[in-house]
mmCIF file with all atom_site columns, C-alpha atoms in Angstrom:
data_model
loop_
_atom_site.group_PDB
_atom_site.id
_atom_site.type_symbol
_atom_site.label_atom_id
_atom_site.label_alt_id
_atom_site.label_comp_id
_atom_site.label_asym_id
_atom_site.label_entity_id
_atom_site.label_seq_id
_atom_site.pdbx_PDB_ins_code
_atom_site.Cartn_x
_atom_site.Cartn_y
_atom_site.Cartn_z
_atom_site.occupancy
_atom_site.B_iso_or_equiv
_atom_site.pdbx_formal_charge
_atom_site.auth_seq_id
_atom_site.auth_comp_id
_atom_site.auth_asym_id
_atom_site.auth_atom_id
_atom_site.pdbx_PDB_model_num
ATOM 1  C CA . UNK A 1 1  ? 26.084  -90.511  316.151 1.00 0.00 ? 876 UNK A CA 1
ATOM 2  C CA . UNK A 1 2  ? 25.029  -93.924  314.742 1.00 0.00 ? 877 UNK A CA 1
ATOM 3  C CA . UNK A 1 3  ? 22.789  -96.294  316.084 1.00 0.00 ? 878 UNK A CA 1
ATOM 4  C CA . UNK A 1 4  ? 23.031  -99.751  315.176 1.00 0.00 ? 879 UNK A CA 1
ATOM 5  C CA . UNK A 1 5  ? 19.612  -101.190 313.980 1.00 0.00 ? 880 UNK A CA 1
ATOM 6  C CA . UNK A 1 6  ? 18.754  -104.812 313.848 1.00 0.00 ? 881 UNK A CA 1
ATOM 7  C CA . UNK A 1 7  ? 16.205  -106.461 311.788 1.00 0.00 ? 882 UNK A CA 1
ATOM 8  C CA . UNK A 1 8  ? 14.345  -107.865 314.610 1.00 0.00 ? 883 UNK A CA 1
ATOM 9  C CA . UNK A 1 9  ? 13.545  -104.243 316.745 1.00 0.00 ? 884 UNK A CA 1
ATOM 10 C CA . UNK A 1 10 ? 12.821  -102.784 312.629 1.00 0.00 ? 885 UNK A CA 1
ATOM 11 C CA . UNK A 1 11 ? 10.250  -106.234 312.549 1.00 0.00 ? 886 UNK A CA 1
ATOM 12 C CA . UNK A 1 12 ? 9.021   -104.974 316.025 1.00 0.00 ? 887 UNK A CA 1
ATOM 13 C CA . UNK A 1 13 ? 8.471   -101.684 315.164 1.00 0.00 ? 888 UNK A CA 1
ATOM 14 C CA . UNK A 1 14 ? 7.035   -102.479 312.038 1.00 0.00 ? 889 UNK A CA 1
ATOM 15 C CA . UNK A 1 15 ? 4.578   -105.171 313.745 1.00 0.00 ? 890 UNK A CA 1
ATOM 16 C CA . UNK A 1 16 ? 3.820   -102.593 316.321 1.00 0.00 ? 891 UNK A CA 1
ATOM 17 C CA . UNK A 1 17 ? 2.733   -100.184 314.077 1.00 0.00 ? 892 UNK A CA 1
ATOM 18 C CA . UNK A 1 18 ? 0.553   -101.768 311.532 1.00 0.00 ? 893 UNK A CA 1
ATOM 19 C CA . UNK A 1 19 ? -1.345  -103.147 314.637 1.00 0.00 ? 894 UNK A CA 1
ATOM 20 C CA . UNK A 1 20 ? -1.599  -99.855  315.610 1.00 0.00 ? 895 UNK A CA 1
ATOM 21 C CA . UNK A 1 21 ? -3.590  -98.858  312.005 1.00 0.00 ? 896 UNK A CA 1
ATOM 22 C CA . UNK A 1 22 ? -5.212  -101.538 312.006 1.00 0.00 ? 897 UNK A CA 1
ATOM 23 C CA . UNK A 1 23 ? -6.534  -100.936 315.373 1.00 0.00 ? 898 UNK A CA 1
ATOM 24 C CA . UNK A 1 24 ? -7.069  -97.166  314.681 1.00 0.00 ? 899 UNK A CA 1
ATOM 25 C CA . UNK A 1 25 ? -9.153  -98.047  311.060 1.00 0.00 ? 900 UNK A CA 1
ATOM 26 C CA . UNK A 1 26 ? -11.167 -100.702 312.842 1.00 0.00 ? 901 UNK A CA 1
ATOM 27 C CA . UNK A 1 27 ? -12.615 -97.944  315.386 1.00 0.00 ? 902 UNK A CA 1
ATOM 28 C CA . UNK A 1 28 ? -12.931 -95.258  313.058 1.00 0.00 ? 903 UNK A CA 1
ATOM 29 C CA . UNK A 1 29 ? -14.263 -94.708  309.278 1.00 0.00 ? 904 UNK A CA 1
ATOM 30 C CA . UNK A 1 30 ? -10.998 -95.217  306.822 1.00 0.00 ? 905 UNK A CA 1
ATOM 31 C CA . UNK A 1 31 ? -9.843  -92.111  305.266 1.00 0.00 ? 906 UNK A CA 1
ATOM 32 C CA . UNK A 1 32 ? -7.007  -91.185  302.641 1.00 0.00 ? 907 UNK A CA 1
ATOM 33 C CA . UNK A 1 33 ? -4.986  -89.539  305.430 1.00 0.00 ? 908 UNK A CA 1
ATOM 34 C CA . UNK A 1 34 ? -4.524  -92.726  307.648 1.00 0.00 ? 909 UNK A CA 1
ATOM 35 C CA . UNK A 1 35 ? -3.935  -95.042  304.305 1.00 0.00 ? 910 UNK A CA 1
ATOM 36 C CA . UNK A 1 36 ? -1.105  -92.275  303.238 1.00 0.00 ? 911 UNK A CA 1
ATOM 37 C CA . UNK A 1 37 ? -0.024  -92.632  307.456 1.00 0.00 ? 912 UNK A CA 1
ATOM 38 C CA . UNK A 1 38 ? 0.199   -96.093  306.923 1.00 0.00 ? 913 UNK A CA 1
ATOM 39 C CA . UNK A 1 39 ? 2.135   -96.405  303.254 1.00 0.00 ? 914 UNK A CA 1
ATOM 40 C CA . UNK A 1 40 ? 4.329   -93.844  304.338 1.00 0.00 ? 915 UNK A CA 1
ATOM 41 C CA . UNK A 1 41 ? 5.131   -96.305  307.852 1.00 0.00 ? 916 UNK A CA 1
ATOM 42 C CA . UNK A 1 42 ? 5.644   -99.125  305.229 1.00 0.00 ? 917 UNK A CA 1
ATOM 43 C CA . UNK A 1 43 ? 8.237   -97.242  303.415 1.00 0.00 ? 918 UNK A CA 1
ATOM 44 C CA . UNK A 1 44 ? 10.160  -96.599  306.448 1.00 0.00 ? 919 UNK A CA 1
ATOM 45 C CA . UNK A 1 45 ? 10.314  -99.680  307.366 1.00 0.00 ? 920 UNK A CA 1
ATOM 46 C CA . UNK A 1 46 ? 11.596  -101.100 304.032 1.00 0.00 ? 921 UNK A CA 1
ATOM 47 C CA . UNK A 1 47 ? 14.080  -98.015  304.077 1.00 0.00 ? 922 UNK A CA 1
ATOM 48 C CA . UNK A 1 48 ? 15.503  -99.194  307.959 1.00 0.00 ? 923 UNK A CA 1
ATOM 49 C CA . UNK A 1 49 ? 15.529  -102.488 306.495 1.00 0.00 ? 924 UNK A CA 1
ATOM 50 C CA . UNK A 1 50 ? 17.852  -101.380 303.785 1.00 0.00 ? 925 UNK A CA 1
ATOM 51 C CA . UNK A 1 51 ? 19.769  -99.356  305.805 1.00 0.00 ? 926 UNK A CA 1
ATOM 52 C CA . UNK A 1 52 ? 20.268  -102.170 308.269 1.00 0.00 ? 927 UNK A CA 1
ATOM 53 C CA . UNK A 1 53 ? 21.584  -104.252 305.524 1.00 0.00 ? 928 UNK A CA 1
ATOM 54 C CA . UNK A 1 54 ? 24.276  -102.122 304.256 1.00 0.00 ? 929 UNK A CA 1
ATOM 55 C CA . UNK A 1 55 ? 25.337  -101.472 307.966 1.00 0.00 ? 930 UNK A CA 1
#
């Protein structure tokens, strides 16, 4: 079953996210794990961008 993905709910998503980190690493001390959370969010997002582009 596909879903179709457009590049405004991936910019949403993404946008929604990172202000989640950055929320997260403003109330707490930054550690590796939640700067490998949010690189591996980033490559998502470029990887539904991509996908979204070939669709």
């Amino acid at each position: 079953m596909s879903r179709q993905i457009d590049s405004k709910q991936i910019a949403d998503v993404r946008e929604a996210l990172l202000i989640w980190i950055e929320t997260y690493l403003t109330d707490r001390p930054t550690s590796m794990r939640l700067i490998m959370v949010a690189i591996a969010l980033e490559t998502l997002a470029a990887e539904l961008r991509q996908r979204a582009r070939e669709e």
